[in-house]
Amino acid sequence: MKSHYDAVIIGGGISGLMCAYRLKERAPGLSVCLLERGSPIEKRRCPIITGQAEKCVHCPTCAIMEGMAGAGAFSDGKYVISTEYGGWLTDFLPPEVVLDYIEQADRILVGFGATTERFYPNDELKLLCLEHDLHMHQAQLKHLGTDANFDTMQRLIHSLQEKVDLYADSEVTDVLAASHEVHFRQGGEEKAVTGDAVIFAVGRSGSRFMSGWCERNGIPLENNQVDIGVRVELPALIWDAFSKKIYEPKIWYRSKGYGDTTRMFCFNERGSVVTENTDGVLTVNGHAYRDAARKTENSNFALLTTIRFTQPFRAPIEYARHVASLANLISGGSVLVQRLGDLLAGRRTDEKRLAQSTTRPTLKAVPGDLSLCMPRRQLDNIIETLHALDRIAPGTANYDTLLYGIECKYYSARPKCENFMLEGCPGLYAIGDGAGFTRSLSQAAAHGLYAADQICKSASL
């Protein structure tokens, strides 16, 4: 490892990898170093998925959330080719610029084996939603698949290894704003490098680190929303009419009780529910595979209600973590699952009741009572939305529909930037989900490319 680089990238998720790729593409002579807290992609193995454990064993870094390729490595691999949702880059860049960079990133991924198949908007389904006061986003969409996406990312990383100094198992502990000195821990040793440009691409799992660093360095932060809810699992047939045409029904509903927005997204056709560990707090998510042999009889999706806090509260991420940690506490260090019918009847789902469920769970979660950990307002919103969705996909609100908790999406408090360079910190950049600018694979990838282009321009390369 050298002591100084032209660019040091913190984080090996899709935004960091795309940034590294573009820097070397535009200026092959640049020296680039990428530091990733988690494991190399080949060593990212979750004990639950490999069958070595039934519940989370709290690995030092979560193989699902951290490591080379970031949280996207084991995601369902949805690639949204639209600016209608997936992040907030259009608050800072013209929509046509954002879409162009999304397409550029897609071409790179296709070059490493990603599918070219696209799903297209469907006005017939959108009208059906509107008839029932539901609102469906429209977008071109690609389903890369959890398995195929992993292979694509692996090929991208292998190509970068020939051009970029990639270091996994390297936890950045601090960055000195004035000197651009990046301190990190690797193999039990404290090390440091400097870079003319330093790019924070820390991802969702690094959002607390990003916020803390900004607060210590006096960089103003803007709180973003937090989404809290459940992962819904039900027979795949119920949503086949949507998934076969558009793959992902991304639908939002405004509750009559509170006027809050609850959104359905992250749909996994014939997939599985999984556990994630973010700094010790367990939450749920979903995966779906392209390999027919790995498909299940169920589909699952996130159903989360949005909260936007106002002054004086300034800790939305900690709020979401607290709600999720209550579910961990009640379940004895795991996540909860409850039948919708039991929740409506005001009783806990126990092992016997779960065994009677016609929807067989794909995740071994602890049967319990979500009303003991989820705030009343959010739970009311979720129940109301499930009944609204039942009008367009009958069977969604069945007694045996399974609800896993807690699922939450928290977005890092966004630092004040000028063209994504941190205020008062020349040469320091913030990109991707961890900085609160994006919340999708496609926009995070696009952001990495855009930032790299700006760095090349500023250096007159």
Short mmCIF file of C-alpha atoms in Angstrom, two decimals:
data_model
loop_
_atom_site.label_atom_id
_atom_site.label_comp_id
_atom_site.label_asym_id
_atom_site.label_seq_id
_atom_site.Cartn_x
_atom_site.Cartn_y
_atom_site.Cartn_z
CA MET A 1 0.00 0.00 0.00
CA LYS A 2 1.22 3.46 -0.91
CA SER A 3 1.10 6.35 1.53
CA HIS A 4 -0.55 8.75 -0.92
CA TYR A 5 -3.12 8.37 -3.72
CA ASP A 6 -4.80 10.67 -6.18
CA ALA A 7 -8.15 9.40 -4.86
CA VAL A 8 -9.16 7.46 -1.76
CA ILE A 9 -12.66 5.98 -1.78
CA ILE A 10 -14.28 4.95 1.51
CA GLY A 11 -16.75 2.14 0.86
CA GLY A 12 -16.91 -0.71 -1.64
CA GLY A 13 -20.62 -0.57 -2.50
CA ILE A 14 -21.98 0.20 -5.94
CA SER A 15 -21.35 3.98 -5.70
CA GLY A 16 -17.74 3.51 -4.60
CA LEU A 17 -17.05 0.84 -7.21
CA MET A 18 -18.56 2.90 -10.02
CA CYS A 19 -16.56 5.93 -8.89
CA ALA A 20 -13.35 3.88 -9.00
CA TYR A 21 -14.27 2.42 -12.39
CA ARG A 22 -14.91 5.82 -13.95
CA LEU A 23 -11.79 7.44 -12.47
CA LYS A 24 -9.60 4.77 -14.05
CA GLU A 25 -11.60 4.85 -17.28
CA ARG A 26 -11.25 8.63 -17.67
CA ALA A 27 -7.72 8.92 -16.30
CA PRO A 28 -5.88 5.55 -16.33
CA GLY A 29 -2.81 7.15 -14.76
CA LEU A 30 -4.59 8.05 -11.53
CA SER A 31 -3.67 6.15 -8.38
CA VAL A 32 -6.86 5.01 -6.66
CA CYS A 33 -7.35 3.27 -3.33
CA LEU A 34 -10.66 1.84 -2.09
CA LEU A 35 -11.16 0.87 1.57
CA GLU A 36 -14.05 -1.40 2.60
CA ARG A 37 -14.96 -2.31 6.18
CA GLY A 38 -16.39 -5.74 5.31
CA SER A 39 -15.01 -8.87 3.70
CA PRO A 40 -13.90 -9.55 0.11
CA ILE A 41 -16.88 -10.52 -2.00
CA GLU A 42 -15.78 -14.17 -2.21
CA LYS A 43 -15.81 -14.45 1.60
CA ARG A 44 -19.23 -12.88 2.17
CA ARG A 45 -21.19 -15.80 3.58
CA CYS A 46 -24.12 -15.38 5.96
CA PRO A 47 -24.37 -18.37 8.37
CA ILE A 48 -28.18 -18.28 8.09
CA ILE A 49 -28.17 -18.47 4.28
CA THR A 50 -25.50 -21.19 4.24
CA GLY A 51 -27.49 -23.24 6.76
CA GLN A 52 -24.89 -23.04 9.52
CA ALA A 53 -27.20 -21.14 11.89
CA GLU A 54 -30.94 -20.66 12.34
CA LYS A 55 -30.67 -17.07 13.54
CA CYS A 56 -28.19 -14.22 13.46
CA VAL A 57 -24.92 -15.00 15.27
CA HIS A 58 -23.73 -11.37 15.13
CA CYS A 59 -20.69 -11.70 12.89
CA PRO A 60 -18.10 -8.89 13.30
CA THR A 61 -19.39 -7.44 10.01
CA CYS A 62 -22.71 -8.51 8.51
CA ALA A 63 -22.08 -10.49 5.32
CA ILE A 64 -25.46 -9.36 3.97
CA MET A 65 -24.94 -5.65 4.61
CA GLU A 66 -21.18 -5.12 4.40
CA GLY A 67 -18.26 -6.18 2.25
CA MET A 68 -17.13 -5.61 -1.29
CA ALA A 69 -20.19 -4.74 -3.45
CA GLY A 70 -22.02 -3.39 -0.39
CA ALA A 71 -25.60 -4.16 0.58
CA GLY A 72 -26.44 -4.37 -3.13
CA ALA A 73 -24.46 -7.60 -3.52
CA PHE A 74 -27.24 -9.64 -1.89
CA SER A 75 -30.14 -7.40 -2.82
CA ASP A 76 -32.86 -8.51 -5.21
CA GLY A 77 -30.92 -6.55 -7.81
CA LYS A 78 -33.67 -4.22 -8.98
CA TYR A 79 -32.26 -1.60 -11.32
CA VAL A 80 -34.69 1.31 -11.72
CA ILE A 81 -34.26 3.21 -14.99
CA SER A 82 -36.23 6.27 -14.00
CA THR A 83 -35.93 9.46 -11.95
CA GLU A 84 -39.45 9.07 -10.53
CA TYR A 85 -38.07 7.29 -7.46
CA GLY A 86 -34.87 5.78 -6.09
CA GLY A 87 -33.26 8.84 -4.57
CA TRP A 88 -32.98 12.60 -4.56
CA LEU A 89 -30.34 13.30 -7.22
CA THR A 90 -32.89 15.30 -9.21
CA ASP A 91 -32.93 17.83 -6.35
CA PHE A 92 -29.36 18.69 -7.42
CA LEU A 93 -29.09 17.71 -11.08
CA PRO A 94 -31.41 17.96 -14.09
CA PRO A 95 -33.52 14.78 -14.50
CA GLU A 96 -32.11 14.14 -17.95
CA VAL A 97 -28.56 14.19 -16.54
CA VAL A 98 -29.48 11.72 -13.79
CA LEU A 99 -31.18 9.40 -16.28
CA ASP A 100 -28.18 9.56 -18.61
CA TYR A 101 -25.85 8.48 -15.79
CA ILE A 102 -28.26 5.68 -14.81
CA GLU A 103 -28.08 4.41 -18.40
CA GLN A 104 -24.29 4.74 -18.41
CA ALA A 105 -24.05 2.63 -15.25
CA ASP A 106 -26.41 0.07 -16.75
CA ARG A 107 -24.20 -0.30 -19.81
CA ILE A 108 -21.22 -0.93 -17.54
CA LEU A 109 -23.11 -3.60 -15.59
CA VAL A 110 -24.30 -5.25 -18.82
CA GLY A 111 -20.65 -5.36 -19.87
CA PHE A 112 -20.02 -7.50 -16.80
CA GLY A 113 -22.92 -9.85 -17.46
CA ALA A 114 -26.07 -8.13 -16.18
CA THR A 115 -29.31 -8.94 -17.96
CA THR A 116 -30.62 -6.72 -20.75
CA GLU A 117 -34.27 -7.66 -20.09
CA ARG A 118 -36.46 -4.72 -19.05
CA PHE A 119 -39.95 -4.45 -17.61
CA TYR A 120 -42.00 -1.47 -18.78
CA PRO A 121 -44.70 0.74 -17.24
CA ASN A 122 -48.28 -0.49 -17.44
CA ASP A 123 -51.07 2.09 -17.55
CA GLU A 124 -53.77 -0.55 -17.10
CA LEU A 125 -52.41 -1.50 -13.69
CA LYS A 126 -51.83 2.15 -12.79
CA LEU A 127 -55.50 2.87 -13.56
CA LEU A 128 -56.61 -0.07 -11.42
CA CYS A 129 -54.65 1.42 -8.52
CA LEU A 130 -56.11 4.89 -9.03
CA GLU A 131 -59.64 3.49 -8.99
CA HIS A 132 -58.95 2.41 -5.41
CA ASP A 133 -57.08 5.52 -4.25
CA LEU A 134 -53.69 3.83 -4.60
CA HIS A 135 -50.82 5.41 -6.50
CA MET A 136 -48.32 3.35 -8.50
CA HIS A 137 -44.98 4.67 -9.65
CA GLN A 138 -44.09 3.98 -13.26
CA ALA A 139 -40.59 3.09 -14.40
CA GLN A 140 -38.53 0.90 -16.64
CA LEU A 141 -37.08 -1.78 -14.42
CA LYS A 142 -34.51 -4.54 -14.63
CA HIS A 143 -34.46 -7.51 -12.27
CA LEU A 144 -30.84 -8.56 -11.96
CA GLY A 145 -31.61 -11.25 -9.35
CA THR A 146 -29.80 -11.83 -6.07
CA ASP A 147 -27.67 -14.60 -7.58
CA ALA A 148 -26.94 -13.07 -11.00
CA ASN A 149 -26.35 -9.63 -9.47
CA PHE A 150 -23.72 -11.12 -7.14
CA ASP A 151 -21.93 -12.67 -10.13
CA THR A 152 -22.01 -9.37 -12.04
CA MET A 153 -20.57 -7.47 -9.09
CA GLN A 154 -17.88 -10.11 -8.64
CA ARG A 155 -16.76 -9.69 -12.25
CA LEU A 156 -16.73 -5.89 -11.87
CA ILE A 157 -14.59 -6.14 -8.74
CA HIS A 158 -12.17 -8.58 -10.36
CA SER A 159 -11.68 -6.17 -13.25
CA LEU A 160 -10.95 -3.33 -10.81
CA GLN A 161 -8.37 -5.38 -8.91
CA GLU A 162 -6.03 -5.00 -11.87
CA LYS A 163 -6.25 -1.19 -11.76
CA VAL A 164 -7.20 -0.10 -8.24
CA ASP A 165 -5.78 -0.89 -4.81
CA LEU A 166 -8.80 -2.59 -3.18
CA TYR A 167 -8.58 -3.30 0.54
CA ALA A 168 -11.33 -5.23 2.30
CA ASP A 169 -11.49 -5.73 6.08
CA SER A 170 -10.30 -2.13 6.43
CA GLU A 171 -12.45 -0.04 8.76
CA VAL A 172 -12.03 3.71 8.37
CA THR A 173 -12.05 5.36 11.79
CA ASP A 174 -11.49 9.01 10.88
CA VAL A 175 -10.66 11.44 8.10
CA LEU A 176 -8.70 14.61 8.82
CA ALA A 177 -10.43 17.29 6.75
CA ALA A 178 -7.45 19.63 6.43
CA SER A 179 -4.75 17.08 5.52
CA HIS A 180 -6.99 14.50 3.75
CA GLU A 181 -5.45 11.85 5.99
CA VAL A 182 -7.64 8.73 6.14
CA HIS A 183 -7.15 6.63 9.27
CA PHE A 184 -8.25 3.01 9.21
CA ARG A 185 -7.89 -0.27 11.07
CA GLN A 186 -6.64 -3.29 9.13
CA GLY A 187 -5.68 -6.66 10.58
CA GLY A 188 -5.51 -5.21 14.08
CA GLU A 189 -3.11 -2.44 12.98
CA GLU A 190 -3.78 1.29 12.78
CA LYS A 191 -2.85 2.70 9.38
CA ALA A 192 -3.28 5.88 7.37
CA VAL A 193 -3.16 7.10 3.77
CA THR A 194 -3.74 10.49 2.17
CA GLY A 195 -5.54 11.38 -1.03
CA ASP A 196 -5.86 14.47 -3.18
CA ALA A 197 -9.56 13.56 -3.33
CA VAL A 198 -11.35 11.60 -0.61
CA ILE A 199 -14.79 10.20 -1.44
CA PHE A 200 -17.20 9.08 1.29
CA ALA A 201 -19.23 6.26 -0.31
CA VAL A 202 -20.12 4.55 2.94
CA GLY A 203 -23.55 3.12 2.09
CA ARG A 204 -26.49 2.54 4.43
CA SER A 205 -24.40 0.63 6.97
CA GLY A 206 -22.02 3.60 7.21
CA SER A 207 -24.67 6.28 7.64
CA ARG A 208 -24.03 6.70 11.38
CA PHE A 209 -20.30 7.07 10.73
CA MET A 210 -20.99 9.70 8.07
CA SER A 211 -23.33 11.71 10.30
CA GLY A 212 -20.97 11.54 13.25
CA TRP A 213 -18.01 12.68 11.16
CA CYS A 214 -19.97 15.65 9.80
CA GLU A 215 -21.09 16.70 13.27
CA ARG A 216 -17.52 16.56 14.59
CA ASN A 217 -16.29 18.64 11.64
CA GLY A 218 -19.01 21.27 11.78
CA ILE A 219 -20.71 20.36 8.50
CA PRO A 220 -24.45 21.16 8.59
CA LEU A 221 -26.76 18.18 8.22
CA GLU A 222 -30.28 17.98 6.89
CA ASN A 223 -32.39 15.25 8.43
CA ASN A 224 -34.00 12.92 5.94
CA GLN A 225 -37.07 10.78 6.38
CA VAL A 226 -37.18 7.43 8.11
CA ASP A 227 -39.45 4.57 7.00
CA ILE A 228 -40.62 1.96 9.52
CA GLY A 229 -42.81 -1.06 8.94
CA VAL A 230 -42.86 -4.74 8.12
CA ARG A 231 -41.92 -7.27 5.46
CA VAL A 232 -45.10 -8.87 4.09
CA GLU A 233 -45.01 -12.49 2.89
CA LEU A 234 -47.86 -14.22 1.06
CA PRO A 235 -48.53 -16.77 -1.71
CA ALA A 236 -46.94 -15.62 -4.96
CA LEU A 237 -50.16 -16.14 -6.91
CA ILE A 238 -51.79 -13.16 -5.21
CA TRP A 239 -49.53 -10.60 -6.92
CA ASP A 240 -48.73 -12.53 -10.12
CA ALA A 241 -50.97 -10.27 -12.22
CA PHE A 242 -48.67 -7.36 -11.33
CA SER A 243 -45.27 -9.04 -11.11
CA LYS A 244 -45.55 -10.82 -14.47
CA LYS A 245 -46.14 -7.47 -16.21
CA ILE A 246 -44.00 -4.93 -14.33
CA TYR A 247 -42.05 -7.15 -11.89
CA GLU A 248 -42.17 -4.67 -9.01
CA PRO A 249 -45.46 -3.05 -7.96
CA LYS A 250 -44.25 0.13 -6.24
CA ILE A 251 -47.41 1.58 -4.73
CA TRP A 252 -48.11 4.25 -2.13
CA TYR A 253 -51.23 5.05 -0.13
CA ARG A 254 -52.26 8.02 2.00
CA SER A 255 -53.97 6.78 5.15
CA LYS A 256 -57.37 8.19 6.02
CA GLY A 257 -56.67 8.00 9.74
CA TYR A 258 -53.48 10.07 9.91
CA GLY A 259 -52.85 11.31 6.39
CA ASP A 260 -49.47 9.55 6.40
CA THR A 261 -47.85 7.95 3.37
CA THR A 262 -47.28 4.21 3.47
CA ARG A 263 -45.46 2.61 0.56
CA MET A 264 -45.14 -0.86 -0.86
CA PHE A 265 -41.77 -1.53 -2.51
CA CYS A 266 -38.83 -3.95 -2.72
CA PHE A 267 -41.07 -6.68 -4.16
CA ASN A 268 -39.46 -10.13 -4.38
CA GLU A 269 -41.32 -12.53 -6.64
CA ARG A 270 -41.11 -16.12 -5.37
CA GLY A 271 -38.33 -15.02 -3.04
CA SER A 272 -37.28 -15.35 0.58
CA VAL A 273 -37.32 -13.14 3.65
CA VAL A 274 -33.87 -12.59 5.20
CA THR A 275 -32.34 -11.06 8.31
CA GLU A 276 -29.92 -8.11 8.20
CA ASN A 277 -27.58 -6.91 10.93
CA THR A 278 -26.69 -3.22 10.97
CA ASP A 279 -24.31 -2.41 13.83
CA GLY A 280 -25.95 -4.99 16.08
CA VAL A 281 -29.60 -4.21 15.28
CA LEU A 282 -31.46 -6.95 13.38
CA THR A 283 -34.00 -6.04 10.72
CA VAL A 284 -35.61 -7.90 7.81
CA ASN A 285 -35.37 -7.64 4.04
CA GLY A 286 -36.12 -9.80 1.00
CA HIS A 287 -34.20 -11.62 -1.72
CA ALA A 288 -35.27 -13.18 -5.02
CA TYR A 289 -33.20 -15.31 -7.38
CA ARG A 290 -33.18 -15.73 -11.16
CA ASP A 291 -32.28 -19.41 -10.77
CA ALA A 292 -35.60 -21.31 -10.96
CA ALA A 293 -34.32 -23.91 -8.51
CA ARG A 294 -34.03 -21.26 -5.78
CA LYS A 295 -37.52 -19.80 -6.17
CA THR A 296 -40.19 -20.35 -3.50
CA GLU A 297 -43.98 -20.46 -3.46
CA ASN A 298 -44.14 -17.05 -1.77
CA SER A 299 -43.56 -13.43 -2.71
CA ASN A 300 -42.63 -10.72 -0.24
CA PHE A 301 -42.49 -6.95 -0.14
CA ALA A 302 -41.71 -4.09 2.21
CA LEU A 303 -44.63 -2.09 3.60
CA LEU A 304 -43.26 0.96 5.39
CA THR A 305 -44.79 4.15 6.68
CA THR A 306 -42.86 7.39 6.26
CA ILE A 307 -42.01 9.71 9.13
CA ARG A 308 -40.46 13.14 8.69
CA PHE A 309 -39.38 14.62 11.99
CA THR A 310 -39.36 18.33 12.75
CA GLN A 311 -37.43 20.39 15.27
CA PRO A 312 -36.20 19.87 17.89
CA PHE A 313 -35.80 16.13 17.16
CA ARG A 314 -32.64 15.39 15.18
CA ALA A 315 -32.05 11.66 15.49
CA PRO A 316 -34.35 9.82 13.02
CA ILE A 317 -31.87 7.00 12.49
CA GLU A 318 -31.64 6.32 16.22
CA TYR A 319 -35.44 6.35 16.43
CA ALA A 320 -35.70 3.63 13.76
CA ARG A 321 -32.94 1.59 15.40
CA HIS A 322 -34.75 1.85 18.75
CA VAL A 323 -38.00 0.49 17.30
CA ALA A 324 -36.14 -2.38 15.61
CA SER A 325 -34.17 -3.12 18.79
CA LEU A 326 -37.46 -3.53 20.70
CA ALA A 327 -38.39 -6.34 18.32
CA ASN A 328 -34.95 -7.86 18.92
CA LEU A 329 -35.51 -7.63 22.66
CA ILE A 330 -38.97 -9.22 22.57
CA SER A 331 -37.80 -12.03 20.28
CA GLY A 332 -34.76 -12.86 22.39
CA GLY A 333 -32.22 -11.58 19.89
CA SER A 334 -33.98 -12.25 16.60
CA VAL A 335 -36.81 -10.79 14.51
CA LEU A 336 -40.55 -11.32 14.88
CA VAL A 337 -43.19 -12.85 12.62
CA GLN A 338 -46.97 -12.55 13.11
CA ARG A 339 -50.02 -13.61 11.14
CA LEU A 340 -52.17 -10.68 10.09
CA GLY A 341 -55.22 -12.39 11.53
CA ASP A 342 -53.61 -12.71 14.94
CA LEU A 343 -52.57 -9.05 14.87
CA LEU A 344 -56.14 -7.96 14.05
CA ALA A 345 -57.49 -10.21 16.81
CA GLY A 346 -55.12 -8.63 19.32
CA ARG A 347 -53.25 -11.80 20.13
CA ARG A 348 -49.74 -13.06 19.77
CA THR A 349 -48.78 -15.56 17.09
CA ASP A 350 -47.17 -18.53 18.84
CA GLU A 351 -45.50 -21.65 17.46
CA LYS A 352 -48.80 -23.56 17.31
CA ARG A 353 -50.64 -20.79 15.45
CA LEU A 354 -47.75 -20.30 13.04
CA ALA A 355 -47.74 -24.04 12.30
CA GLN A 356 -51.39 -23.71 11.27
CA SER A 357 -50.62 -20.97 8.75
CA THR A 358 -51.29 -21.81 5.12
CA THR A 359 -48.48 -19.40 4.19
CA ARG A 360 -45.27 -21.18 5.12
CA PRO A 361 -42.54 -18.78 6.32
CA THR A 362 -39.28 -18.68 4.37
CA LEU A 363 -37.39 -17.21 7.34
CA LYS A 364 -37.18 -18.86 10.74
CA ALA A 365 -38.26 -15.88 12.82
CA VAL A 366 -39.72 -15.85 16.32
CA PRO A 367 -43.55 -15.89 16.46
CA GLY A 368 -44.71 -12.88 18.45
CA ASP A 369 -46.75 -9.70 18.68
CA LEU A 370 -45.69 -6.69 16.60
CA SER A 371 -47.99 -4.37 18.55
CA LEU A 372 -45.58 -4.66 21.50
CA CYS A 373 -42.74 -2.98 19.61
CA MET A 374 -44.20 -0.94 16.76
CA PRO A 375 -45.81 2.44 17.54
CA ARG A 376 -49.61 2.54 17.20
CA ARG A 377 -49.59 5.14 14.42
CA GLN A 378 -47.30 3.16 12.13
CA LEU A 379 -49.14 -0.10 12.81
CA ASP A 380 -52.52 1.50 12.05
CA ASN A 381 -51.13 2.85 8.77
CA ILE A 382 -49.83 -0.59 7.77
CA ILE A 383 -53.10 -2.37 8.54
CA GLU A 384 -55.13 0.24 6.64
CA THR A 385 -52.79 -0.01 3.65
CA LEU A 386 -52.97 -3.82 3.58
CA HIS A 387 -56.76 -3.60 3.29
CA ALA A 388 -56.41 -1.00 0.52
CA LEU A 389 -54.00 -3.27 -1.39
CA ASP A 390 -56.42 -6.15 -0.93
CA ARG A 391 -58.83 -4.34 -3.26
CA ILE A 392 -56.45 -4.58 -6.21
CA ALA A 393 -54.81 -7.91 -5.27
CA PRO A 394 -57.46 -9.91 -3.36
CA GLY A 395 -55.84 -12.13 -0.77
CA THR A 396 -53.26 -9.58 0.37
CA ALA A 397 -55.12 -9.10 3.68
CA ASN A 398 -55.72 -12.81 4.30
CA TYR A 399 -55.64 -14.14 7.86
CA ASP A 400 -52.43 -16.08 7.14
CA THR A 401 -50.52 -13.23 5.50
CA LEU A 402 -47.23 -13.06 7.41
CA LEU A 403 -45.76 -9.84 8.77
CA TYR A 404 -42.08 -9.79 9.76
CA GLY A 405 -40.64 -7.01 11.86
CA ILE A 406 -39.07 -4.74 11.99
CA GLU A 407 -38.11 -3.53 8.56
CA CYS A 408 -36.82 0.01 8.36
CA LYS A 409 -35.10 2.17 5.82
CA TYR A 410 -33.26 5.10 7.32
CA TYR A 411 -31.43 7.57 5.17
CA SER A 412 -28.39 9.36 6.37
CA ALA A 413 -28.72 12.97 7.37
CA ARG A 414 -27.56 14.74 4.22
CA PRO A 415 -24.41 16.88 4.59
CA LYS A 416 -24.31 20.34 3.05
CA CYS A 417 -22.42 20.13 -0.23
CA GLU A 418 -21.62 22.09 -3.35
CA ASN A 419 -21.86 19.69 -6.30
CA PHE A 420 -21.35 16.89 -3.74
CA MET A 421 -18.14 18.39 -2.33
CA LEU A 422 -18.53 18.83 1.43
CA GLU A 423 -18.97 22.44 2.54
CA GLY A 424 -15.67 23.98 3.59
CA CYS A 425 -13.72 20.81 2.73
CA PRO A 426 -12.07 21.11 -0.70
CA GLY A 427 -11.42 17.71 -2.22
CA LEU A 428 -13.75 15.80 0.12
CA TYR A 429 -16.87 14.35 -1.50
CA ALA A 430 -19.97 12.50 -0.26
CA ILE A 431 -22.01 10.19 -2.49
CA GLY A 432 -24.62 7.44 -2.42
CA ASP A 433 -27.08 6.10 0.14
CA GLY A 434 -24.86 6.75 3.15
CA ALA A 435 -24.87 10.48 2.47
CA GLY A 436 -28.63 10.69 1.98
CA PHE A 437 -28.56 11.44 -1.76
CA THR A 438 -29.75 8.10 -3.14
CA ARG A 439 -31.77 5.07 -2.10
CA SER A 440 -31.46 2.64 -4.99
CA LEU A 441 -28.89 0.59 -6.85
CA SER A 442 -29.30 2.66 -10.01
CA GLN A 443 -29.03 6.15 -8.52
CA ALA A 444 -26.14 5.11 -6.26
CA ALA A 445 -24.29 3.75 -9.32
CA ALA A 446 -25.06 6.89 -11.30
CA HIS A 447 -23.86 9.06 -8.43
CA GLY A 448 -20.51 7.29 -8.34
CA LEU A 449 -19.98 7.93 -12.05
CA TYR A 450 -21.03 11.57 -11.80
CA ALA A 451 -18.74 12.27 -8.84
CA ALA A 452 -15.79 10.69 -10.65
CA ASP A 453 -16.41 12.93 -13.67
CA GLN A 454 -16.44 16.01 -11.43
CA ILE A 455 -13.19 14.96 -9.76
CA CYS A 456 -11.55 14.47 -13.15
CA LYS A 457 -12.74 17.91 -14.28
CA SER A 458 -11.53 19.64 -11.12
CA ALA A 459 -8.13 18.04 -11.59
CA SER A 460 -8.16 18.99 -15.30
CA LEU A 461 -7.68 15.35 -16.27
#
